Structures are given as structure tokens and as C-alpha cells.
XYZ file of C-alpha atoms in Angstrom:
398
model
C -22.903 -23.134 -12.446
C -21.890 -21.618 -15.656
C -18.455 -23.636 -16.241
C -17.014 -20.549 -18.741
C -16.200 -19.293 -15.740
C -12.786 -19.487 -14.138
C -12.509 -21.551 -11.090
C -10.465 -19.248 -8.681
C -8.890 -19.665 -5.768
C -8.369 -16.828 -3.819
C -6.054 -16.260 -0.708
C -5.367 -13.637 0.997
C -4.085 -13.017 5.080
C -7.521 -11.722 7.198
C -7.135 -10.523 10.236
C -8.693 -7.396 12.079
C -7.032 -4.408 9.959
C -8.152 -0.949 8.303
C -6.372 -1.684 4.797
C -8.560 -0.792 3.177
C -8.056 -1.577 -1.022
C -7.887 -5.480 0.703
C -10.832 -5.902 1.136
C -11.171 -4.196 -2.453
C -9.424 -6.111 -4.005
C -11.125 -9.321 -2.905
C -14.621 -8.479 -3.649
C -13.804 -7.095 -7.653
C -12.687 -10.938 -7.321
C -15.983 -11.950 -5.593
C -17.901 -10.320 -7.425
C -16.833 -10.238 -11.431
C -19.098 -12.672 -13.390
C -15.539 -13.929 -15.048
C -14.219 -15.780 -11.562
C -16.324 -18.434 -9.645
C -14.255 -18.200 -6.550
C -13.509 -19.492 -2.817
C -11.280 -17.935 -0.607
C -9.404 -18.911 2.071
C -7.702 -17.229 4.739
C -3.984 -18.304 4.973
C -3.804 -17.689 8.383
C -5.609 -20.588 9.128
C -4.937 -22.869 5.821
C -2.659 -25.528 6.137
C -0.291 -27.236 3.621
C -2.481 -30.232 4.173
C -5.710 -28.582 3.306
C -4.740 -26.704 0.299
C -2.875 -29.985 -1.171
C -6.331 -32.128 -0.792
C -7.988 -28.316 -2.691
C -5.390 -26.474 -4.716
C -6.079 -29.493 -8.093
C -9.845 -28.447 -8.569
C -9.173 -24.572 -9.661
C -8.142 -23.532 -12.986
C -6.111 -20.801 -10.839
C -4.823 -19.489 -7.940
C -4.587 -15.615 -7.127
C -2.607 -14.751 -3.870
C -3.419 -10.941 -2.507
C -1.066 -8.203 -0.746
C -2.115 -9.326 2.359
C 0.110 -12.666 1.717
C 3.108 -10.988 1.655
C 2.295 -7.115 2.713
C 4.092 -7.606 6.346
C 4.580 -10.391 7.245
C 5.837 -13.985 5.174
C 5.098 -16.285 7.746
C 1.433 -18.041 6.666
C 2.512 -17.899 2.628
C 5.666 -19.935 3.094
C 4.726 -23.177 4.454
C 2.329 -22.808 1.464
C 5.145 -22.152 -1.148
C 6.153 -26.090 -2.047
C 1.734 -26.845 -1.708
C 1.902 -24.304 -4.359
C 4.568 -25.723 -5.762
C 3.319 -29.047 -6.657
C -0.353 -27.905 -8.359
C -1.270 -30.272 -11.677
C -2.468 -27.322 -13.484
C -3.908 -24.322 -12.045
C -2.082 -20.875 -13.122
C -0.416 -18.962 -10.069
C -0.730 -15.355 -9.510
C 0.440 -13.351 -6.819
C 0.090 -9.414 -6.189
C 2.797 -7.968 -3.943
C 2.236 -6.082 -0.882
C 5.421 -2.496 0.438
C 6.684 -3.536 -2.337
C 10.216 -1.297 -0.701
C 12.433 -2.701 1.298
C 12.168 -3.063 4.602
C 13.257 -4.582 8.136
C 10.608 -7.190 8.319
C 10.090 -8.696 5.370
C 12.722 -9.435 3.123
C 12.671 -8.599 -0.469
C 15.032 -11.778 -1.239
C 12.744 -14.022 0.468
C 9.765 -13.112 -1.136
C 10.565 -13.238 -4.353
C 12.068 -16.830 -3.938
C 9.326 -17.967 -2.505
C 7.722 -16.241 -5.567
C 10.409 -18.980 -7.150
C 9.835 -21.958 -5.152
C 5.092 -21.354 -5.280
C 6.296 -21.916 -9.220
C 4.470 -19.111 -9.293
C 2.691 -17.399 -13.410
C 2.568 -14.026 -12.663
C 3.486 -11.150 -10.607
C 1.424 -8.723 -9.879
C 3.136 -5.318 -9.010
C 1.706 -2.069 -7.662
C 4.699 -0.078 -9.621
C 5.708 0.519 -13.837
C 6.719 -2.121 -15.575
C 10.325 -1.158 -15.085
C 10.669 -1.563 -11.092
C 8.414 -4.644 -10.752
C 10.985 -5.442 -14.026
C 14.265 -4.690 -11.461
C 12.800 -6.702 -8.036
C 11.392 -10.083 -9.156
C 13.225 -10.887 -11.923
C 14.095 -13.852 -10.756
C 11.806 -15.101 -9.830
C 11.012 -16.895 -13.188
C 7.797 -15.287 -13.919
C 5.972 -13.553 -15.963
C 5.697 -9.771 -14.425
C 2.538 -7.287 -15.159
C 2.151 -4.196 -13.372
C -1.584 -4.005 -11.961
C -1.118 -1.294 -9.790
C -4.826 -0.042 -7.466
C -8.064 1.266 -8.521
C -11.537 2.663 -7.340
C -14.204 1.029 -5.683
C -16.515 2.817 -6.703
C -19.161 1.266 -4.368
C -17.387 2.474 -1.894
C -16.682 5.645 -2.385
C -18.218 7.012 -3.459
C -18.579 11.550 -4.574
C -19.964 13.446 -1.538
C -21.847 16.136 -1.208
C -20.349 19.962 -2.598
C -20.407 21.583 1.159
C -18.016 19.981 2.649
C -16.738 20.447 6.453
C -13.159 21.274 6.226
C -10.674 22.272 3.508
C -7.714 19.293 3.914
C -8.388 16.038 5.453
C -5.639 13.543 5.897
C -5.507 10.374 7.285
C -2.452 8.387 7.092
C 0.570 6.984 9.485
C 3.309 9.220 8.962
C 6.859 7.064 7.081
C 9.590 5.920 8.703
C 12.927 6.724 8.211
C 14.334 3.945 6.436
C 12.049 4.097 3.868
C 14.910 6.711 2.555
C 11.759 9.459 0.902
C 10.910 11.986 4.124
C 8.014 13.558 1.159
C 5.256 12.366 2.555
C 6.418 13.846 6.464
C 7.732 17.082 4.781
C 4.716 17.912 2.864
C 2.398 16.678 6.041
C 4.848 19.827 8.439
C 4.210 21.728 5.829
C 0.623 22.103 6.208
C 0.407 21.390 9.359
C 2.816 24.769 10.007
C 1.143 26.642 7.523
C -2.398 25.585 6.920
C -3.711 28.899 8.960
C -1.547 31.130 6.837
C -2.749 29.119 3.805
C -5.590 30.449 5.262
C -7.074 26.752 5.002
C -9.225 24.539 7.272
C -6.997 21.045 8.198
C -7.333 18.177 9.725
C -4.530 15.817 10.176
C -3.768 12.342 11.718
C -0.549 10.613 11.285
C -1.995 8.240 14.520
C -3.842 5.767 13.484
C -5.754 4.897 10.008
C -10.045 4.482 9.885
C -11.778 1.706 8.131
C -13.405 1.568 4.696
C -16.808 3.142 5.507
C -15.045 5.567 7.512
C -12.869 6.196 5.219
C -15.193 7.119 1.979
C -16.870 9.589 4.846
C -13.938 11.341 5.676
C -13.280 11.325 2.081
C -15.949 13.017 1.391
C -16.704 15.138 4.149
C -12.895 17.153 2.705
C -12.292 19.414 -0.100
C -9.308 18.130 -0.434
C -6.158 15.921 0.020
C -2.701 16.691 0.588
C -0.541 12.949 -0.936
C 2.510 11.620 -2.602
C 3.933 7.942 -4.456
C 3.935 4.908 -2.567
C 7.268 4.014 -2.521
C 10.971 4.232 -2.584
C 13.490 6.050 -3.899
C 16.494 2.806 -3.302
C 14.564 -0.329 -4.257
C 16.462 -3.114 -4.688
C 15.612 -7.525 -4.674
C 18.745 -8.421 -2.215
C 18.003 -6.470 1.100
C 21.816 -5.363 2.340
C 20.999 -2.193 2.257
C 18.576 -2.147 4.690
C 19.901 -4.800 6.679
C 22.708 -2.521 7.800
C 20.767 -0.054 8.205
C 18.537 -2.700 10.481
C 21.631 -3.604 12.277
C 22.574 0.031 12.925
C 18.454 0.910 14.466
C 19.338 -1.965 16.727
C 22.168 -1.282 18.443
C 20.187 2.159 18.671
C 17.598 0.809 21.439
C 17.806 0.393 24.874
C 15.130 -1.071 27.321
C 12.584 -3.085 27.288
C 11.918 -3.839 23.204
C 9.742 -6.267 21.473
C 11.103 -7.490 18.248
C 8.693 -7.727 15.927
C 10.253 -11.452 15.564
C 8.193 -12.027 19.088
C 5.556 -14.561 18.791
C 3.830 -11.862 20.806
C 3.556 -10.121 17.600
C 1.693 -12.825 15.531
C -0.918 -13.284 18.536
C -1.473 -10.047 17.897
C -2.350 -10.319 14.249
C -5.683 -11.626 16.313
C -7.056 -8.949 18.688
C -9.906 -6.649 17.436
C -8.484 -3.377 15.234
C -10.064 -0.988 18.516
C -7.420 -3.172 21.372
C -5.007 -2.712 19.104
C -4.885 0.502 18.489
C -5.319 1.341 22.518
C -2.162 -1.422 23.105
C 0.204 1.075 20.041
C -0.525 4.001 22.079
C 0.482 2.477 25.203
C 4.113 1.025 23.533
C 4.478 4.162 21.977
C 4.427 5.699 25.353
C 4.457 3.115 28.035
C 7.777 1.487 29.640
C 7.467 -1.598 27.240
C 8.682 -0.951 22.918
C 8.076 -2.007 20.302
C 10.640 -2.178 17.545
C 8.833 -1.001 14.563
C 7.596 2.380 16.702
C 10.830 2.128 17.872
C 12.636 2.507 14.503
C 10.790 6.532 14.244
C 13.546 7.569 17.037
C 15.922 8.121 14.592
C 15.206 10.476 12.447
C 15.260 10.261 8.593
C 18.395 12.839 8.157
C 20.183 11.574 10.967
C 19.768 7.785 7.888
C 20.116 9.909 5.625
C 23.815 11.285 5.860
C 24.912 7.662 7.563
C 23.627 5.916 4.916
C 21.075 6.883 1.816
C 23.162 9.885 0.114
C 25.951 7.352 -0.800
C 24.035 5.219 -2.191
C 23.214 5.283 -5.726
C 18.998 5.893 -6.874
C 17.408 2.297 -8.197
C 17.937 2.795 -11.003
C 13.982 1.695 -12.110
C 10.800 3.967 -11.273
C 10.298 3.374 -7.343
C 7.320 5.511 -6.554
C 3.337 4.417 -7.389
C -0.158 6.160 -6.816
C -1.606 4.069 -3.971
C -4.999 2.991 -3.078
C -5.354 6.697 -1.202
C -5.632 8.401 -4.857
C -8.135 6.656 -6.285
C -9.842 6.369 -3.336
C -9.586 10.201 -3.407
C -10.965 10.561 -6.489
C -13.732 8.357 -5.632
C -14.877 10.923 -2.885
C -14.811 13.843 -5.191
C -11.928 15.296 -2.618
C -9.392 17.667 -5.243
C -5.796 16.140 -4.575
C -3.241 18.539 -4.165
C 0.899 16.582 -4.624
C 4.325 16.230 -5.208
C 4.828 16.545 -9.384
C 5.559 12.262 -9.337
C 4.321 9.807 -12.051
C 2.056 8.354 -10.470
C 2.468 4.991 -13.347
C 1.297 7.206 -15.600
C -2.534 7.447 -14.404
C -2.841 10.653 -12.764
C -1.676 13.959 -15.508
C 0.349 17.015 -13.617
C -2.087 19.744 -13.411
C -5.271 17.957 -15.233
C -5.529 14.790 -12.353
C -4.219 16.384 -8.893
C -2.461 20.129 -8.424
C 1.721 19.390 -8.525
C 3.573 20.625 -5.863
C 6.799 21.738 -6.261
C 9.034 19.792 -4.140
C 10.918 23.055 -2.610
C 7.369 24.274 -1.907
C 8.010 27.220 -4.026
C 5.192 26.902 -5.830
C 2.698 26.608 -2.822
C 0.956 29.322 -2.284
C 0.698 29.644 -6.082
C -1.278 25.329 -5.716
C -3.262 26.953 -2.708
C -4.459 29.715 -4.521
C -5.904 27.413 -7.338
C -7.360 24.730 -4.925
C -9.889 28.297 -3.280
C -10.906 28.753 -6.534
C -14.326 26.181 -6.258
C -14.852 26.505 -10.670
C -10.995 25.037 -10.341
C -10.344 22.396 -8.068
C -13.783 20.981 -9.203
C -12.147 21.306 -12.814
C -9.143 18.951 -10.977
C -11.455 16.512 -8.539
C -14.660 16.228 -11.809
C -11.102 15.037 -15.002
C -9.652 12.439 -12.486
C -12.957 11.020 -11.608
C -13.767 10.761 -15.325
C -10.785 8.220 -16.599
C -10.818 6.647 -13.699
C -14.623 5.219 -14.528
C -12.935 4.653 -17.697
C -10.353 2.764 -17.298
C -9.300 2.450 -13.978
C -12.123 0.389 -11.305
C -11.186 -2.898 -9.186
C -13.006 -4.058 -11.993
C -10.587 -3.089 -14.883
C -7.907 -4.627 -13.363
C -9.732 -7.694 -12.166
C -10.951 -7.839 -16.421
C -7.122 -7.657 -16.620
C -6.379 -10.476 -14.286
C -8.513 -12.105 -15.934
C -7.031 -12.149 -19.294
C -3.120 -12.868 -17.809
C -4.612 -16.204 -16.693
C -6.548 -17.284 -19.485
């Protein structure tokens, strides 16, 4: 073994899912020559097992999945991480907005309990500092990137103009940008002369998602995140209480043991259950939230709240996936972590959609569409692949 390689324990919550960036990050560390990686699934890793092996490593990296949509598996391991003798601990953060089912305050408390040395945020530095200062860790802005092995440029001739796959954003996010854009293109596709395939009820696995992008000339997208990010849960707790007060009939709680058990099911079975819970006599509170409109929550809560003092939106893995496939992106004008530049790396829509016709005209110009996609690809390959991110983390840990 090359002793110069950093002996690294990678912790991840590994279960059947269709979140492709989970695999991309794990692949990046395992394939980088600077790391000697051992991967453990925290779904089955006990505190005692972690205690027995942690001091054999120079570094521990917790991937986004460890705290993305549950803290149940991370929480019992945090005190053991704090007992380590020498390893540096870095944690990524998933789903960096306030939502009812993972407490932001509790997540930060666990980072502090684990004595994390580094908190790697997908958000801009200012937002990471705003959210995670109480962790006591060094906050590092480290957004997603491109996996150029999986997301490769598609053919010149493609099946559709615009292709989109992804879930509708929940109303408690405090931001309806994505849903507004989807509605506009779905309702106006024929008028705009575009062939559009929009699906908001399912995600594709990594290989199918790559093929879908490779067969789409373009995609429509927005920054991820929210204008209302806070290190405490005061606002989202009030919103959740309001949503809960509106429930009727039999609704399964997200805290139910059934929810935990469902993680072990294969993705196709979970997809069937998801559809049954959407339409059947028994509901699931995560789905029931969608029965309240964004307009209602905006009127009752958000319009009375000041926006966060930091920019809470970010570039997402899906932006990089599209870039890798050579797929031109149409997006609301934003910062995108100051990586993508409007009208250079994506076609920029104003939020009032006042320039929609002009943007579509540019998109239909094959040369212009190709120029945008090529410029984005060259920019990303030069400095924003997952290998670049693994190198950046290595510099932080050594």
C-alpha cells in the first residue's frame, strides 16, 4: 500500500434510492489516488463497530446521505466520532433548507457533538456560515460537480426539445420557482413550438437519467434551496404545526416505523407504494403536505417573514449532469454558486417570464444552443468535476 494515501473511512447511508449524486461522490473518493477508502453503511454500522475501527483511519468523511432526510442513523454514531484519537472528520450536508422532517438545529448540534473538523456545504460560503456556525467546525463551500464518466455528451440528433424529470417542490420550501417554471412550459409548450417531456412524479436512476438527458436538446431548471434558511427551526415548526392541523383521515407519520422499514425496499416497490399513498385511502404526511398550496403558506407565513441574510440558493448536481450530457439549460437568472454565468452557460429567464419568447428563440437556434452547452462543458471540465472536489477535500484534510 502507498503510505502517502490518506486512509479514509467513508460513511454513507446506503439503501435503494435514485439520487445519483450519492453514487457520484462515493465514486470520486474511491477512485481518487490520494485516498485509501473503506466504505461503511451507517444503516447497519453499530456504534461499537465504529469505535473498534475508527482509530485506524486518518480521516472520516460523512457523505450527504448521512443527514439528508433522516438523522436516525447518524445520531448514535456522533458521540463515537467525538471519542476518536486522531482522525479528522468532515461531513457533507444534504437538503440544506429548513423542512419538517430533519431539524436543522439538531443536525448542527450533532455536527458539534461529533466534533466535526469540516462542514462541507453545497451552498455559498455566506449561507454555510449562516447555517452552521454553531457547529464549531470550519465551514467550506463545496458544491456538487460533474461525473464525466457517466454524464457524457449525447448525439447531435435527439428525441425531444425539452426533457425534465424530478419531484415537485413542496410548499413549505418558501419558493415556488421550480413549480412555476414547470407549469409555464407544460402549458405553453405547443404555443412555443417545443416538444416537451416533463415528469414530476418520479426520479430516474443514474444510468437512465444520463440517457434521458443525452436524448434531450435542453432542460428547464432552477437553483436548489430556499430564500428562507435559518439555523433554527422556529418558522418551519410553525408551518409543520399548521400543516398537521389540516390532516384528515388516516395519515402515516414520517416518524412511523413503517417509514424506516420502507428504506430497505427496492426502488420499484417503493415507487408503487408512493403512488398508492398518493391516491389511496391511507395517506403519508410527506405527500399530504402537497395538498396545501404554496400560495396559502405564502399568505399565512412567508410574506410576513424577512428573507435570510445570506443567499440560500445553490447550483445542484442536476445542473452538472445536464452540462455533461451537452444539454442546454434554460433557467431563472441566479448565482449558481458563481459558477454558471447567465447567457454564457445557460439561457437566462427573468422570473416574471417577460423574456420567455426571446429565450426560446435563442434555444431554437441550433448554433446558439450548441454554443451555450459547449461553453458550459468546457468550463466544468476545467475545474468542476468530482475529481476536482475530491482534491479540494484532500487539501482540507491534510
